[in-house]
Amino acid sequence: MAGKGSCRLNSIGFGTWAWGNEFVWGYDPSRDDGRLAATFRQALSSGLNLIDTADSYGTGRLNGRSESLLGGFIEALPASRRSQLVVATKLAPFPWRQGRRGLDRAFNASQKRLGGYLKRVQLHWSTARYAPWQEAALLDGLADLVQAQQVDELGVSNVGPRRLRWMQARLRERGVKLSSVQIQWSLLSPGVAPAQELLDLCQSLDIEVLAYSPLAFGVLGCPPGETPRPSTWLRQRLFRRLLPESLQIRQLLAAIAKERGVSMVQVALNWCRATGTTPIPGIRSPRQAMDAAAALSWQLSEAECFALTQARERCIARMPSNPFQSR
């Protein structure tokens, strides 16, 4: 808990979606792999120990690249440092992955790419919207892995409060604790009311909420008056839409950042922490790693939290919804 006059704080991790993704993030192995190794080392040196990845991260022929890079970087660490990490990967419930053993092959492949350094396995999204009959068996299969001590923890991603209640009840019957839930959560994230309901539910159930895209693909770190041009068409299109519509939020982020002598990124991450989530921003450079970790050294006041939340409610700009997000 934070002190009087402040918001309660969670930690910060980091995500690796961009590590291998050409389409959204413009990944180039010849240019980026050395920098990503340095980014990883800096993140750990700065105290970021929760690392999120997925078996589907990586474009086309680079599928699984994020896990492979991460596994190699971890292998180079001393054993004592490796033991301090929480490495979490997400397994995609593709239509051909069916039945209680439907994710076993994917799990084993992820374990191999990660060099065995996997602490938490997560269901990447719910199948409730397109194949509800598929989900119970897959969830049971992941619970089997925990009970067989093949992995320590179990999490889920992109689920709403209704689906979470069902999952929690099923896992409780098995005697398996649900460690975390991932949702898109930021000052520009969509689905505010159901997301807040999910946060409240997770608090009552003692489930950690991991906030992905906490910087809205980088939009929330853009100072007012600047118009950066991202390297990929998809992010360029997103920035063209969101930058004008998010101006008031970014002006407030910039004002708080200037007053405190910190970055807008740190302010946006600390708003996520103050709302009871653990943000997992994507990082691709040592500078980004240091900036994210620096948010751990301070906290927003209640007044600053309230002002940002009010600005969020007034803003009509919203990130795209994840098509696999369940209710």
Short mmCIF file of C-alpha atoms in Angstrom, two decimals:
data_model
loop_
_atom_site.label_atom_id
_atom_site.label_comp_id
_atom_site.label_asym_id
_atom_site.label_seq_id
_atom_site.Cartn_x
_atom_site.Cartn_y
_atom_site.Cartn_z
CA MET A 1 0.00 0.00 0.00
CA ALA A 2 1.17 3.53 -0.73
CA GLY A 3 1.36 6.11 1.95
CA LYS A 4 -1.29 8.65 2.87
CA GLY A 5 -2.30 10.91 0.01
CA SER A 6 -1.07 8.50 -2.65
CA CYS A 7 -2.35 5.64 -4.74
CA ARG A 8 -1.52 2.02 -3.94
CA LEU A 9 1.21 0.61 -6.11
CA ASN A 10 1.90 -2.56 -8.03
CA SER A 11 5.17 -3.56 -9.68
CA ILE A 12 6.24 -3.28 -13.32
CA GLY A 13 7.25 -6.02 -15.76
CA PHE A 14 7.97 -5.91 -19.47
CA GLY A 15 6.59 -7.46 -22.62
CA THR A 16 8.37 -8.87 -25.66
CA TRP A 17 5.74 -8.79 -28.41
CA ALA A 18 8.00 -6.61 -30.56
CA TRP A 19 10.87 -9.12 -30.35
CA GLY A 20 10.37 -10.80 -33.69
CA ASN A 21 7.34 -8.90 -34.99
CA GLU A 22 7.94 -7.34 -38.40
CA PHE A 23 4.37 -6.32 -39.22
CA VAL A 24 3.61 -4.07 -36.23
CA TRP A 25 7.07 -3.24 -34.88
CA GLY A 26 9.39 -3.50 -37.89
CA TYR A 27 11.69 -6.10 -36.34
CA ASP A 28 14.94 -6.78 -38.21
CA PRO A 29 17.17 -9.49 -36.66
CA SER A 30 20.39 -8.10 -38.14
CA ARG A 31 19.68 -4.69 -36.66
CA ASP A 32 17.75 -5.50 -33.49
CA ASP A 33 19.06 -8.67 -31.81
CA GLY A 34 22.15 -7.08 -30.26
CA ARG A 35 20.12 -4.16 -28.99
CA LEU A 36 17.50 -6.49 -27.55
CA ALA A 37 20.19 -8.41 -25.66
CA ALA A 38 21.38 -5.12 -24.16
CA THR A 39 17.76 -4.17 -23.44
CA PHE A 40 17.22 -7.43 -21.56
CA ARG A 41 20.35 -6.94 -19.45
CA GLN A 42 19.40 -3.36 -18.64
CA ALA A 43 15.85 -4.32 -17.69
CA LEU A 44 17.10 -6.89 -15.21
CA SER A 45 19.76 -4.54 -13.84
CA SER A 46 17.01 -1.97 -13.28
CA GLY A 47 14.88 -4.41 -11.30
CA LEU A 48 12.32 -5.58 -13.87
CA ASN A 49 11.95 -9.31 -13.17
CA LEU A 50 8.55 -10.17 -14.69
CA ILE A 51 8.86 -10.98 -18.39
CA ASP A 52 5.89 -11.69 -20.64
CA THR A 53 6.05 -13.45 -24.00
CA ALA A 54 3.96 -15.83 -26.14
CA ASP A 55 4.39 -18.77 -28.46
CA SER A 56 2.76 -16.76 -31.28
CA TYR A 57 5.08 -13.74 -30.96
CA GLY A 58 7.03 -13.35 -34.18
CA THR A 59 5.83 -12.76 -37.73
CA GLY A 60 5.55 -15.65 -40.22
CA ARG A 61 8.86 -17.48 -40.44
CA LEU A 62 9.88 -15.75 -37.22
CA ASN A 63 7.07 -17.32 -35.22
CA GLY A 64 8.39 -18.11 -31.73
CA ARG A 65 11.29 -15.69 -32.14
CA SER A 66 10.48 -13.79 -28.96
CA GLU A 67 10.74 -16.94 -26.86
CA SER A 68 13.94 -18.06 -28.61
CA LEU A 69 15.65 -14.74 -28.02
CA LEU A 70 14.50 -14.64 -24.44
CA GLY A 71 15.69 -18.19 -23.79
CA GLY A 72 19.15 -17.37 -25.11
CA PHE A 73 19.40 -14.19 -23.06
CA ILE A 74 18.36 -16.02 -19.89
CA GLU A 75 20.82 -18.85 -20.51
CA ALA A 76 23.67 -16.32 -20.43
CA LEU A 77 22.74 -15.25 -16.87
CA PRO A 78 24.21 -16.67 -13.66
CA ALA A 79 22.00 -19.38 -12.18
CA SER A 80 21.29 -17.25 -9.10
CA ARG A 81 19.90 -14.45 -11.29
CA ARG A 82 17.81 -16.79 -13.44
CA SER A 83 16.03 -18.08 -10.35
CA GLN A 84 14.75 -14.58 -9.55
CA LEU A 85 12.86 -14.18 -12.82
CA VAL A 86 9.16 -14.72 -13.45
CA VAL A 87 8.99 -15.75 -17.11
CA ALA A 88 5.41 -16.02 -18.34
CA THR A 89 4.40 -17.22 -21.78
CA LYS A 90 1.00 -17.37 -23.44
CA LEU A 91 -0.18 -20.33 -25.51
CA ALA A 92 -2.59 -19.56 -28.34
CA PRO A 93 -5.79 -21.68 -28.40
CA PHE A 94 -5.83 -22.04 -32.18
CA PRO A 95 -8.78 -24.06 -33.56
CA TRP A 96 -6.56 -27.08 -34.24
CA ARG A 97 -5.39 -27.20 -30.62
CA GLN A 98 -8.26 -29.18 -29.16
CA GLY A 99 -8.90 -31.43 -26.20
CA ARG A 100 -7.25 -31.73 -22.83
CA ARG A 101 -3.86 -32.39 -24.42
CA GLY A 102 -4.40 -29.77 -27.12
CA LEU A 103 -1.76 -27.39 -25.76
CA ASP A 104 0.84 -29.96 -24.68
CA ARG A 105 2.89 -29.79 -27.88
CA ALA A 106 2.84 -25.99 -27.82
CA PHE A 107 3.87 -26.00 -24.16
CA ASN A 108 6.79 -28.33 -24.82
CA ALA A 109 7.93 -26.21 -27.78
CA SER A 110 7.80 -23.05 -25.65
CA GLN A 111 9.74 -24.77 -22.89
CA LYS A 112 12.41 -25.75 -25.40
CA ARG A 113 12.69 -22.26 -26.89
CA LEU A 114 12.88 -20.75 -23.41
CA GLY A 115 15.52 -23.24 -22.31
CA GLY A 116 13.25 -24.53 -19.56
CA TYR A 117 13.08 -21.15 -17.82
CA LEU A 118 9.31 -20.89 -17.66
CA LYS A 119 7.44 -20.14 -14.46
CA ARG A 120 3.93 -19.25 -15.61
CA VAL A 121 1.87 -20.58 -18.51
CA GLN A 122 -1.10 -18.52 -19.70
CA LEU A 123 -4.05 -19.11 -22.01
CA HIS A 124 -3.55 -16.37 -24.60
CA TRP A 125 -7.23 -15.69 -25.12
CA SER A 126 -10.64 -17.15 -24.41
CA THR A 127 -12.38 -19.21 -27.07
CA ALA A 128 -15.79 -18.29 -25.62
CA ARG A 129 -16.69 -16.06 -28.57
CA TYR A 130 -16.05 -18.60 -31.35
CA ALA A 131 -15.58 -22.09 -29.87
CA PRO A 132 -16.84 -22.21 -26.28
CA TRP A 133 -16.73 -26.02 -26.28
CA GLN A 134 -12.96 -25.90 -26.75
CA GLU A 135 -12.06 -23.91 -23.66
CA ALA A 136 -12.86 -26.19 -20.70
CA ALA A 137 -10.62 -28.99 -21.94
CA LEU A 138 -7.75 -26.60 -22.71
CA LEU A 139 -8.02 -24.98 -19.29
CA ASP A 140 -8.06 -28.41 -17.64
CA GLY A 141 -4.96 -29.34 -19.63
CA LEU A 142 -3.09 -26.28 -18.36
CA ALA A 143 -4.19 -27.09 -14.81
CA ASP A 144 -2.80 -30.60 -15.34
CA LEU A 145 0.61 -29.09 -16.12
CA VAL A 146 0.58 -27.16 -12.84
CA GLN A 147 -0.51 -30.18 -10.81
CA ALA A 148 2.15 -32.32 -12.51
CA GLN A 149 4.69 -29.63 -11.47
CA GLN A 150 5.75 -29.06 -15.08
CA VAL A 151 5.16 -25.35 -14.52
CA ASP A 152 4.63 -23.37 -11.33
CA GLU A 153 1.80 -20.99 -12.15
CA LEU A 154 -1.23 -20.53 -14.38
CA GLY A 155 -2.64 -17.34 -15.87
CA VAL A 156 -5.18 -16.26 -18.49
CA SER A 157 -5.44 -13.32 -20.88
CA ASN A 158 -8.11 -11.29 -22.67
CA VAL A 159 -11.00 -12.47 -20.50
CA GLY A 160 -13.85 -10.40 -19.09
CA PRO A 161 -15.42 -10.64 -15.65
CA ARG A 162 -18.09 -13.16 -16.67
CA ARG A 163 -15.57 -15.58 -18.17
CA LEU A 164 -13.14 -15.05 -15.32
CA ARG A 165 -15.72 -16.12 -12.76
CA TRP A 166 -16.27 -19.34 -14.69
CA MET A 167 -12.54 -20.02 -15.05
CA GLN A 168 -11.83 -19.24 -11.41
CA ALA A 169 -14.58 -21.61 -10.24
CA ARG A 170 -13.36 -24.43 -12.48
CA LEU A 171 -9.75 -24.06 -11.38
CA ARG A 172 -10.75 -23.80 -7.74
CA GLU A 173 -12.48 -27.18 -8.04
CA ARG A 174 -9.17 -28.54 -9.28
CA GLY A 175 -7.25 -26.94 -6.42
CA VAL A 176 -5.23 -24.77 -8.83
CA LYS A 177 -4.75 -21.07 -8.11
CA LEU A 178 -5.19 -18.58 -10.93
CA SER A 179 -2.15 -16.32 -10.59
CA SER A 180 -2.83 -13.58 -13.12
CA VAL A 181 -5.13 -12.12 -15.75
CA GLN A 182 -3.91 -9.98 -18.64
CA ILE A 183 -6.05 -7.22 -20.11
CA GLN A 184 -5.45 -4.19 -22.27
CA TRP A 185 -5.37 -1.32 -19.79
CA SER A 186 -4.17 2.25 -20.23
CA LEU A 187 -5.43 5.81 -20.31
CA LEU A 188 -6.63 5.05 -23.86
CA SER A 189 -7.78 1.44 -23.55
CA PRO A 190 -11.33 0.45 -24.62
CA GLY A 191 -14.09 -1.18 -22.58
CA VAL A 192 -13.67 0.94 -19.46
CA ALA A 193 -16.66 -0.35 -17.46
CA PRO A 194 -16.10 -4.12 -17.92
CA ALA A 195 -12.37 -3.66 -17.39
CA GLN A 196 -12.99 -1.88 -14.10
CA GLU A 197 -15.38 -4.66 -13.08
CA LEU A 198 -12.63 -7.16 -13.84
CA LEU A 199 -10.10 -5.20 -11.77
CA ASP A 200 -12.47 -5.14 -8.81
CA LEU A 201 -13.14 -8.87 -9.17
CA CYS A 202 -9.44 -9.70 -9.35
CA GLN A 203 -8.76 -7.68 -6.23
CA SER A 204 -11.42 -9.64 -4.35
CA LEU A 205 -9.98 -12.96 -5.62
CA ASP A 206 -6.31 -12.03 -5.07
CA ILE A 207 -5.45 -12.33 -8.77
CA GLU A 208 -2.75 -10.12 -10.23
CA VAL A 209 -3.82 -8.04 -13.23
CA LEU A 210 -1.17 -7.54 -15.90
CA ALA A 211 -1.81 -4.43 -18.00
CA TYR A 212 -0.64 -4.90 -21.56
CA SER A 213 -0.26 -1.97 -24.00
CA PRO A 214 -0.09 0.45 -21.03
CA LEU A 215 1.43 3.11 -23.30
CA ALA A 216 -1.05 2.62 -26.17
CA PHE A 217 1.64 1.52 -28.65
CA GLY A 218 3.73 4.54 -27.61
CA VAL A 219 1.08 7.22 -28.11
CA LEU A 220 1.04 8.13 -24.42
CA GLY A 221 4.75 8.88 -24.48
CA CYS A 222 4.48 11.44 -27.29
CA PRO A 223 4.87 15.05 -26.07
CA PRO A 224 2.21 17.51 -27.23
CA GLY A 225 3.30 19.25 -30.39
CA GLU A 226 5.42 16.37 -31.65
CA THR A 227 4.28 14.13 -34.51
CA PRO A 228 6.58 11.11 -34.64
CA ARG A 229 6.43 8.78 -37.63
CA PRO A 230 6.55 5.14 -36.54
CA SER A 231 8.39 2.64 -38.72
CA THR A 232 5.37 0.54 -39.73
CA TRP A 233 2.18 1.40 -41.58
CA LEU A 234 -0.08 0.00 -38.85
CA ARG A 235 1.39 2.19 -36.12
CA GLN A 236 1.46 5.21 -38.44
CA ARG A 237 -2.26 4.82 -39.00
CA LEU A 238 -2.91 4.44 -35.28
CA PHE A 239 -0.86 7.54 -34.45
CA ARG A 240 -2.69 9.63 -37.06
CA ARG A 241 -5.98 8.83 -35.37
CA LEU A 242 -5.01 8.86 -31.70
CA LEU A 243 -2.54 11.73 -31.44
CA PRO A 244 -5.08 14.53 -32.12
CA GLU A 245 -7.83 12.92 -30.05
CA SER A 246 -5.55 12.25 -27.07
CA LEU A 247 -4.05 15.74 -26.90
CA GLN A 248 -5.64 16.74 -23.58
CA ILE A 249 -4.52 13.55 -21.87
CA ARG A 250 -1.00 13.97 -23.22
CA GLN A 251 -0.94 17.61 -22.14
CA LEU A 252 -1.80 16.51 -18.60
CA LEU A 253 0.79 13.72 -18.70
CA ALA A 254 3.39 16.26 -19.87
CA ALA A 255 2.44 18.75 -17.15
CA ILE A 256 2.74 16.14 -14.38
CA ALA A 257 5.99 14.86 -15.87
CA LYS A 258 7.49 18.36 -16.00
CA GLU A 259 6.43 19.12 -12.42
CA ARG A 260 8.03 15.92 -11.16
CA GLY A 261 11.06 15.89 -13.44
CA VAL A 262 10.16 12.52 -14.95
CA SER A 263 8.99 11.24 -18.34
CA MET A 264 5.45 11.00 -19.66
CA VAL A 265 6.01 7.24 -19.93
CA GLN A 266 6.63 7.02 -16.19
CA VAL A 267 3.47 8.99 -15.43
CA ALA A 268 1.36 6.73 -17.68
CA LEU A 269 2.85 3.59 -16.12
CA ASN A 270 2.29 4.88 -12.60
CA TRP A 271 -1.34 5.58 -13.39
CA CYS A 272 -1.67 1.88 -14.31
CA ARG A 273 0.06 0.89 -11.07
CA ALA A 274 -2.18 3.19 -9.08
CA THR A 275 -5.28 1.48 -10.47
CA GLY A 276 -4.13 -1.86 -9.09
CA THR A 277 -2.47 -3.35 -12.16
CA THR A 278 1.07 -4.43 -13.03
CA PRO A 279 1.94 -2.74 -16.34
CA ILE A 280 4.05 -4.75 -18.79
CA PRO A 281 5.21 -2.19 -21.37
CA GLY A 282 6.99 -3.43 -24.43
CA ILE A 283 10.65 -2.38 -24.42
CA ARG A 284 13.11 -2.46 -27.31
CA SER A 285 16.06 -0.40 -26.08
CA PRO A 286 18.12 -0.01 -22.89
CA ARG A 287 16.85 3.56 -22.59
CA GLN A 288 13.23 2.36 -22.59
CA ALA A 289 14.10 -0.25 -19.95
CA MET A 290 15.66 2.37 -17.67
CA ASP A 291 12.74 4.74 -18.17
CA ALA A 292 10.13 2.10 -17.31
CA ALA A 293 12.03 0.97 -14.22
CA ALA A 294 12.44 4.56 -13.01
CA ALA A 295 8.68 4.70 -12.45
CA LEU A 296 9.19 2.30 -9.54
CA SER A 297 11.00 5.00 -7.57
CA TRP A 298 8.05 7.34 -7.15
CA GLN A 299 4.24 7.44 -7.10
CA LEU A 300 1.38 9.64 -8.16
CA SER A 301 -0.62 11.60 -5.62
CA GLU A 302 -4.33 10.96 -5.21
CA ALA A 303 -5.02 14.30 -6.88
CA GLU A 304 -2.87 13.40 -9.90
CA CYS A 305 -4.53 9.99 -10.19
CA PHE A 306 -7.95 11.58 -10.08
CA ALA A 307 -7.06 14.22 -12.68
CA LEU A 308 -5.75 11.59 -15.09
CA THR A 309 -8.78 9.36 -14.60
CA GLN A 310 -11.10 12.31 -15.21
CA ALA A 311 -9.19 13.18 -18.39
CA ARG A 312 -9.53 9.57 -19.49
CA GLU A 313 -13.29 9.70 -19.03
CA ARG A 314 -13.55 12.89 -21.12
CA CYS A 315 -11.38 11.55 -23.94
CA ILE A 316 -13.21 9.89 -26.85
CA ALA A 317 -10.03 8.35 -28.25
CA ARG A 318 -9.66 4.63 -27.66
CA MET A 319 -7.24 1.95 -28.70
CA PRO A 320 -8.68 -0.83 -30.90
CA SER A 321 -10.34 -3.62 -28.94
CA ASN A 322 -8.74 -7.03 -28.98
CA PRO A 323 -11.03 -9.17 -31.18
CA PHE A 324 -10.55 -12.13 -28.85
CA GLN A 325 -11.49 -10.25 -25.67
CA SER A 326 -14.35 -12.12 -23.96
CA ARG A 327 -17.01 -10.76 -21.65
#
